[in-house]
Amino acid sequence: MLARHLIVCACALAALALPAAASAKFGQSFRPMPHNPADRLLSVPIDDFRYDHATRCRKKPAPGALAMQSWLASHSRGVSWGIMRCEKLGPGNYSLHAEGRAIDWHLDVRNRADRRAAEHLIDLLLAPDRAGNPFALARRMGVQEIIWNCQAWWGSEAMIKYSLCYDAKDRPKKIDDTSAHRNHVHIGLSRAGAAKRTSFWR
């Protein structure tokens, strides 16, 4: 129960915690990856990146989130820590979990196999395709945000420092593993991705 409560708090803060100063690109810097599913869709125009804020709570997960959860189960080590949570962050502002558009995928940075799986998953989502389209799989799936191990991606050129992990002087803070996303990868979807209206799901 404590872990679940901490996930709720951490993901609520995720939408409020703006990216801090940029760090190096994640892993090996978003190079093309073999067997990238995005390469099979080169004949289809790639989706533009967009970020959709959540505005209310819904009663059930979005179909795209369920599809993403199923895809993760088939293509990555780890297990789902859930999709739905009604979390209001401020006036008219809600967590993506509230609209059933975010998945917490359990992988622990302290477990070597988990860490490598998380890094591979993020590199795959953010790698360019063979045509050079950046963040190809993420765009085609409708992924709009990723948080893992005190780093975050919000459509930016690189994984950057997740500001919740740092103080006002950009020094690392001591925070729990769930808030720092060291024990799960948070993946948030745009409304098009959540509705399975992006090229990957079509």
PDB file of C-alpha atoms in Angstrom:
ATOM      1  CA  MET A   1       0.000   0.000   0.000  1.00  0.00           C
ATOM      2  CA  LEU A   2       2.840   2.394   0.801  1.00  0.00           C
ATOM      3  CA  ALA A   3       4.445   1.778  -2.594  1.00  0.00           C
ATOM      4  CA  ARG A   4       1.102   2.393  -4.335  1.00  0.00           C
ATOM      5  CA  HIS A   5       0.617   5.630  -2.402  1.00  0.00           C
ATOM      6  CA  LEU A   6       4.100   6.790  -3.338  1.00  0.00           C
ATOM      7  CA  ILE A   7       3.432   6.078  -7.024  1.00  0.00           C
ATOM      8  CA  VAL A   8       0.302   8.239  -6.851  1.00  0.00           C
ATOM      9  CA  CYS A   9       2.267  11.113  -5.317  1.00  0.00           C
ATOM     10  CA  ALA A  10       5.204  10.717  -7.662  1.00  0.00           C
ATOM     11  CA  CYS A  11       3.135  10.722 -10.828  1.00  0.00           C
ATOM     12  CA  ALA A  12       1.058  13.629  -9.615  1.00  0.00           C
ATOM     13  CA  LEU A  13       4.262  15.576  -9.164  1.00  0.00           C
ATOM     14  CA  ALA A  14       5.531  14.435 -12.546  1.00  0.00           C
ATOM     15  CA  ALA A  15       3.163  16.691 -14.414  1.00  0.00           C
ATOM     16  CA  LEU A  16       4.164  19.655 -12.256  1.00  0.00           C
ATOM     17  CA  ALA A  17       7.897  19.050 -12.209  1.00  0.00           C
ATOM     18  CA  LEU A  18       9.242  20.896 -15.230  1.00  0.00           C
ATOM     19  CA  PRO A  19      12.486  19.654 -16.738  1.00  0.00           C
ATOM     20  CA  ALA A  20      15.645  21.035 -15.195  1.00  0.00           C
ATOM     21  CA  ALA A  21      18.931  21.650 -16.984  1.00  0.00           C
ATOM     22  CA  ALA A  22      19.683  19.268 -19.821  1.00  0.00           C
ATOM     23  CA  SER A  23      21.907  16.270 -19.304  1.00  0.00           C
ATOM     24  CA  ALA A  24      23.503  13.908 -21.784  1.00  0.00           C
ATOM     25  CA  LYS A  25      21.255  11.902 -24.056  1.00  0.00           C
ATOM     26  CA  PHE A  26      19.972   8.667 -22.584  1.00  0.00           C
ATOM     27  CA  GLY A  27      22.120   5.584 -22.916  1.00  0.00           C
ATOM     28  CA  GLN A  28      23.936   5.582 -26.244  1.00  0.00           C
ATOM     29  CA  SER A  29      22.273   8.708 -27.585  1.00  0.00           C
ATOM     30  CA  PHE A  30      19.267   7.659 -29.637  1.00  0.00           C
ATOM     31  CA  ARG A  31      20.958   5.921 -32.508  1.00  0.00           C
ATOM     32  CA  PRO A  32      19.029   3.783 -35.006  1.00  0.00           C
ATOM     33  CA  MET A  33      18.196   0.407 -33.508  1.00  0.00           C
ATOM     34  CA  PRO A  34      17.823  -2.966 -35.201  1.00  0.00           C
ATOM     35  CA  HIS A  35      14.353  -4.483 -35.358  1.00  0.00           C
ATOM     36  CA  ASN A  36      12.679  -1.131 -34.678  1.00  0.00           C
ATOM     37  CA  PRO A  37       8.932  -1.621 -35.338  1.00  0.00           C
ATOM     38  CA  ALA A  38       8.815   1.945 -36.664  1.00  0.00           C
ATOM     39  CA  ASP A  39      10.885   0.861 -39.678  1.00  0.00           C
ATOM     40  CA  ARG A  40       7.969  -1.241 -40.914  1.00  0.00           C
ATOM     41  CA  LEU A  41       5.827   1.911 -41.188  1.00  0.00           C
ATOM     42  CA  LEU A  42       8.091   4.042 -43.372  1.00  0.00           C
ATOM     43  CA  SER A  43       5.491   4.086 -46.160  1.00  0.00           C
ATOM     44  CA  VAL A  44       3.022   5.773 -43.784  1.00  0.00           C
ATOM     45  CA  PRO A  45       3.476   9.481 -42.871  1.00  0.00           C
ATOM     46  CA  ILE A  46       4.916   9.788 -39.376  1.00  0.00           C
ATOM     47  CA  ASP A  47       2.848  11.396 -36.639  1.00  0.00           C
ATOM     48  CA  ASP A  48       3.747  14.835 -35.319  1.00  0.00           C
ATOM     49  CA  PHE A  49       4.660  15.063 -31.659  1.00  0.00           C
ATOM     50  CA  ARG A  50       2.052  16.680 -29.437  1.00  0.00           C
ATOM     51  CA  TYR A  51       1.494  17.026 -25.708  1.00  0.00           C
ATOM     52  CA  ASP A  52      -2.066  16.880 -24.351  1.00  0.00           C
ATOM     53  CA  HIS A  53      -2.708  17.854 -20.744  1.00  0.00           C
ATOM     54  CA  ALA A  54      -5.334  15.903 -18.802  1.00  0.00           C
ATOM     55  CA  THR A  55      -8.422  17.824 -17.668  1.00  0.00           C
ATOM     56  CA  ARG A  56     -10.610  15.334 -15.781  1.00  0.00           C
ATOM     57  CA  CYS A  57     -10.922  11.858 -14.320  1.00  0.00           C
ATOM     58  CA  ARG A  58     -12.290   9.007 -16.368  1.00  0.00           C
ATOM     59  CA  LYS A  59     -13.644   5.668 -15.222  1.00  0.00           C
ATOM     60  CA  LYS A  60     -11.579   3.266 -17.302  1.00  0.00           C
ATOM     61  CA  PRO A  61      -8.243   3.054 -19.106  1.00  0.00           C
ATOM     62  CA  ALA A  62      -7.983   4.387 -22.627  1.00  0.00           C
ATOM     63  CA  PRO A  63      -7.781   1.695 -25.327  1.00  0.00           C
ATOM     64  CA  GLY A  64      -4.333   2.900 -26.394  1.00  0.00           C
ATOM     65  CA  ALA A  65      -3.022   2.564 -22.849  1.00  0.00           C
ATOM     66  CA  LEU A  66      -4.309  -0.997 -22.673  1.00  0.00           C
ATOM     67  CA  ALA A  67      -2.737  -1.713 -26.054  1.00  0.00           C
ATOM     68  CA  MET A  68       0.561  -0.208 -24.914  1.00  0.00           C
ATOM     69  CA  GLN A  69       0.440  -2.269 -21.718  1.00  0.00           C
ATOM     70  CA  SER A  70      -0.114  -5.417 -23.797  1.00  0.00           C
ATOM     71  CA  TRP A  71       2.713  -4.449 -26.172  1.00  0.00           C
ATOM     72  CA  LEU A  72       5.077  -3.912 -23.248  1.00  0.00           C
ATOM     73  CA  ALA A  73       4.172  -7.307 -21.811  1.00  0.00           C
ATOM     74  CA  SER A  74       5.148  -8.908 -25.121  1.00  0.00           C
ATOM     75  CA  HIS A  75       8.262  -6.850 -25.845  1.00  0.00           C
ATOM     76  CA  SER A  76       9.896  -5.935 -22.546  1.00  0.00           C
ATOM     77  CA  ARG A  77      10.931  -7.402 -19.270  1.00  0.00           C
ATOM     78  CA  GLY A  78       8.840  -6.065 -16.358  1.00  0.00           C
ATOM     79  CA  VAL A  79       5.225  -5.930 -15.216  1.00  0.00           C
ATOM     80  CA  SER A  80       2.536  -3.280 -15.142  1.00  0.00           C
ATOM     81  CA  TRP A  81       2.067  -1.245 -11.981  1.00  0.00           C
ATOM     82  CA  GLY A  82      -1.199   0.101 -13.317  1.00  0.00           C
ATOM     83  CA  ILE A  83      -2.840   2.784 -15.442  1.00  0.00           C
ATOM     84  CA  MET A  84      -5.833   4.376 -13.703  1.00  0.00           C
ATOM     85  CA  ARG A  85      -5.677   6.824 -10.788  1.00  0.00           C
ATOM     86  CA  CYS A  86      -7.828   9.923 -10.365  1.00  0.00           C
ATOM     87  CA  GLU A  87      -5.280  12.596  -9.457  1.00  0.00           C
ATOM     88  CA  LYS A  88      -6.065  16.310  -9.571  1.00  0.00           C
ATOM     89  CA  LEU A  89      -2.936  18.457  -9.686  1.00  0.00           C
ATOM     90  CA  GLY A  90      -4.524  21.895  -9.728  1.00  0.00           C
ATOM     91  CA  PRO A  91      -7.447  23.846 -11.215  1.00  0.00           C
ATOM     92  CA  GLY A  92      -8.365  22.093 -14.450  1.00  0.00           C
ATOM     93  CA  ASN A  93      -5.131  20.094 -14.368  1.00  0.00           C
ATOM     94  CA  TYR A  94      -4.982  16.340 -13.822  1.00  0.00           C
ATOM     95  CA  SER A  95      -2.437  13.555 -14.033  1.00  0.00           C
ATOM     96  CA  LEU A  96      -2.431  11.563 -17.264  1.00  0.00           C
ATOM     97  CA  HIS A  97      -3.302   8.579 -15.065  1.00  0.00           C
ATOM     98  CA  ALA A  98      -6.643  10.284 -14.349  1.00  0.00           C
ATOM     99  CA  GLU A  99      -7.599   9.983 -18.005  1.00  0.00           C
ATOM    100  CA  GLY A 100      -6.175   6.465 -18.250  1.00  0.00           C
ATOM    101  CA  ARG A 101      -3.352   7.667 -20.518  1.00  0.00           C
ATOM    102  CA  ALA A 102      -0.257   6.697 -18.488  1.00  0.00           C
ATOM    103  CA  ILE A 103       1.364   3.382 -17.629  1.00  0.00           C
ATOM    104  CA  ASP A 104       3.801   2.638 -14.815  1.00  0.00           C
ATOM    105  CA  TRP A 105       5.989  -0.261 -15.941  1.00  0.00           C
ATOM    106  CA  HIS A 106       7.902  -1.890 -13.069  1.00  0.00           C
ATOM    107  CA  LEU A 107      11.640  -2.152 -13.667  1.00  0.00           C
ATOM    108  CA  ASP A 108      14.173  -1.571 -10.894  1.00  0.00           C
ATOM    109  CA  VAL A 109      17.353   0.359 -11.635  1.00  0.00           C
ATOM    110  CA  ARG A 110      19.201  -1.612  -8.940  1.00  0.00           C
ATOM    111  CA  ASN A 111      18.539  -4.871 -10.781  1.00  0.00           C
ATOM    112  CA  ARG A 112      21.011  -5.120 -13.651  1.00  0.00           C
ATOM    113  CA  ALA A 113      18.653  -6.988 -15.974  1.00  0.00           C
ATOM    114  CA  ASP A 114      15.808  -4.571 -15.190  1.00  0.00           C
ATOM    115  CA  ARG A 115      18.055  -1.567 -15.764  1.00  0.00           C
ATOM    116  CA  ARG A 116      19.224  -2.860 -19.125  1.00  0.00           C
ATOM    117  CA  ALA A 117      15.627  -3.631 -20.120  1.00  0.00           C
ATOM    118  CA  ALA A 118      14.495  -0.113 -19.222  1.00  0.00           C
ATOM    119  CA  GLU A 119      17.370   1.462 -21.131  1.00  0.00           C
ATOM    120  CA  HIS A 120      16.672  -0.716 -24.169  1.00  0.00           C
ATOM    121  CA  LEU A 121      12.959   0.115 -24.069  1.00  0.00           C
ATOM    122  CA  ILE A 122      13.579   3.863 -23.884  1.00  0.00           C
ATOM    123  CA  ASP A 123      16.274   3.759 -26.543  1.00  0.00           C
ATOM    124  CA  LEU A 124      13.862   1.855 -28.810  1.00  0.00           C
ATOM    125  CA  LEU A 125      11.018   4.326 -28.268  1.00  0.00           C
ATOM    126  CA  LEU A 126      13.244   7.338 -28.898  1.00  0.00           C
ATOM    127  CA  ALA A 127      15.533   6.019 -31.639  1.00  0.00           C
ATOM    128  CA  PRO A 128      15.276   7.447 -35.147  1.00  0.00           C
ATOM    129  CA  ASP A 129      13.923   5.166 -37.834  1.00  0.00           C
ATOM    130  CA  ARG A 130      15.848   4.281 -40.989  1.00  0.00           C
ATOM    131  CA  ALA A 131      14.570   7.457 -42.644  1.00  0.00           C
ATOM    132  CA  GLY A 132      16.034   9.560 -39.831  1.00  0.00           C
ATOM    133  CA  ASN A 133      12.725  10.539 -38.202  1.00  0.00           C
ATOM    134  CA  PRO A 134      13.551  11.260 -34.532  1.00  0.00           C
ATOM    135  CA  PHE A 135      11.672   9.499 -31.731  1.00  0.00           C
ATOM    136  CA  ALA A 136       9.999   7.418 -34.421  1.00  0.00           C
ATOM    137  CA  LEU A 137       8.340   4.671 -32.390  1.00  0.00           C
ATOM    138  CA  ALA A 138       7.253   7.059 -29.623  1.00  0.00           C
ATOM    139  CA  ARG A 139       5.633   9.368 -32.177  1.00  0.00           C
ATOM    140  CA  ARG A 140       3.919   6.518 -33.983  1.00  0.00           C
ATOM    141  CA  MET A 141       2.591   5.131 -30.687  1.00  0.00           C
ATOM    142  CA  GLY A 142       1.559   8.548 -29.381  1.00  0.00           C
ATOM    143  CA  VAL A 143       3.991   8.574 -26.443  1.00  0.00           C
ATOM    144  CA  GLN A 144       4.280  12.113 -25.086  1.00  0.00           C
ATOM    145  CA  GLU A 145       6.338  11.616 -21.918  1.00  0.00           C
ATOM    146  CA  ILE A 146       8.768   9.141 -20.357  1.00  0.00           C
ATOM    147  CA  ILE A 147      10.256   9.272 -16.841  1.00  0.00           C
ATOM    148  CA  TRP A 148      12.915   6.881 -15.551  1.00  0.00           C
ATOM    149  CA  ASN A 149      15.765   7.046 -13.031  1.00  0.00           C
ATOM    150  CA  CYS A 150      15.673  10.827 -12.457  1.00  0.00           C
ATOM    151  CA  GLN A 151      15.570  11.536 -16.177  1.00  0.00           C
ATOM    152  CA  ALA A 152      12.606  12.563 -18.309  1.00  0.00           C
ATOM    153  CA  TRP A 153      11.594  13.050 -21.919  1.00  0.00           C
ATOM    154  CA  TRP A 154       8.855  15.493 -22.870  1.00  0.00           C
ATOM    155  CA  GLY A 155       9.413  15.613 -26.624  1.00  0.00           C
ATOM    156  CA  SER A 156      12.777  17.296 -26.051  1.00  0.00           C
ATOM    157  CA  GLU A 157      15.946  16.511 -27.988  1.00  0.00           C
ATOM    158  CA  ALA A 158      17.289  14.359 -25.153  1.00  0.00           C
ATOM    159  CA  MET A 159      16.408  12.732 -21.870  1.00  0.00           C
ATOM    160  CA  ILE A 160      16.916  15.568 -19.397  1.00  0.00           C
ATOM    161  CA  LYS A 161      17.146  15.839 -15.638  1.00  0.00           C
ATOM    162  CA  TYR A 162      13.850  15.192 -13.888  1.00  0.00           C
ATOM    163  CA  SER A 163      13.587  18.258 -11.706  1.00  0.00           C
ATOM    164  CA  LEU A 164      11.942  16.479  -8.764  1.00  0.00           C
ATOM    165  CA  CYS A 165      15.331  14.835  -8.176  1.00  0.00           C
ATOM    166  CA  TYR A 166      17.209  18.145  -7.890  1.00  0.00           C
ATOM    167  CA  ASP A 167      17.123  21.222  -5.700  1.00  0.00           C
ATOM    168  CA  ALA A 168      17.020  24.854  -6.819  1.00  0.00           C
ATOM    169  CA  LYS A 169      20.803  24.791  -7.274  1.00  0.00           C
ATOM    170  CA  ASP A 170      20.617  21.698  -9.472  1.00  0.00           C
ATOM    171  CA  ARG A 171      22.075  19.434  -6.784  1.00  0.00           C
ATOM    172  CA  PRO A 172      20.738  15.873  -6.429  1.00  0.00           C
ATOM    173  CA  LYS A 173      18.181  15.442  -3.653  1.00  0.00           C
ATOM    174  CA  LYS A 174      17.592  12.355  -1.556  1.00  0.00           C
ATOM    175  CA  ILE A 175      14.142  11.156  -2.558  1.00  0.00           C
ATOM    176  CA  ASP A 176      12.510   7.734  -2.540  1.00  0.00           C
ATOM    177  CA  ASP A 177      12.881   5.373  -5.476  1.00  0.00           C
ATOM    178  CA  THR A 178       9.266   5.699  -6.580  1.00  0.00           C
ATOM    179  CA  SER A 179       9.313   9.497  -6.700  1.00  0.00           C
ATOM    180  CA  ALA A 180      12.614   9.329  -8.572  1.00  0.00           C
ATOM    181  CA  HIS A 181      11.195   6.676 -10.920  1.00  0.00           C
ATOM    182  CA  ARG A 182      14.051   4.325 -10.132  1.00  0.00           C
ATOM    183  CA  ASN A 183      11.681   1.378  -9.755  1.00  0.00           C
ATOM    184  CA  HIS A 184       9.408   1.965 -12.742  1.00  0.00           C
ATOM    185  CA  VAL A 185       9.241   3.586 -16.155  1.00  0.00           C
ATOM    186  CA  HIS A 186       6.394   6.069 -16.519  1.00  0.00           C
ATOM    187  CA  ILE A 187       5.012   6.263 -20.077  1.00  0.00           C
ATOM    188  CA  GLY A 188       2.350   8.856 -20.895  1.00  0.00           C
ATOM    189  CA  LEU A 189       0.263   8.977 -24.083  1.00  0.00           C
ATOM    190  CA  SER A 190      -1.239  11.809 -26.080  1.00  0.00           C
ATOM    191  CA  ARG A 191      -4.980  11.730 -26.673  1.00  0.00           C
ATOM    192  CA  ALA A 192      -4.443  10.371 -30.180  1.00  0.00           C
ATOM    193  CA  GLY A 193      -2.191   7.619 -28.860  1.00  0.00           C
ATOM    194  CA  ALA A 194      -4.657   6.843 -26.076  1.00  0.00           C
ATOM    195  CA  ALA A 195      -7.455   6.524 -28.634  1.00  0.00           C
ATOM    196  CA  LYS A 196      -5.295   4.323 -30.920  1.00  0.00           C
ATOM    197  CA  ARG A 197      -5.509   6.939 -33.656  1.00  0.00           C
ATOM    198  CA  THR A 198      -1.769   7.075 -34.358  1.00  0.00           C
ATOM    199  CA  SER A 199      -0.058   5.231 -37.190  1.00  0.00           C
ATOM    200  CA  PHE A 200       1.316   2.379 -35.057  1.00  0.00           C
ATOM    201  CA  TRP A 201      -2.096   1.360 -33.717  1.00  0.00           C
ATOM    202  CA  ARG A 202      -3.909   1.886 -37.027  1.00  0.00           C
TER     203      ARG A 202
END
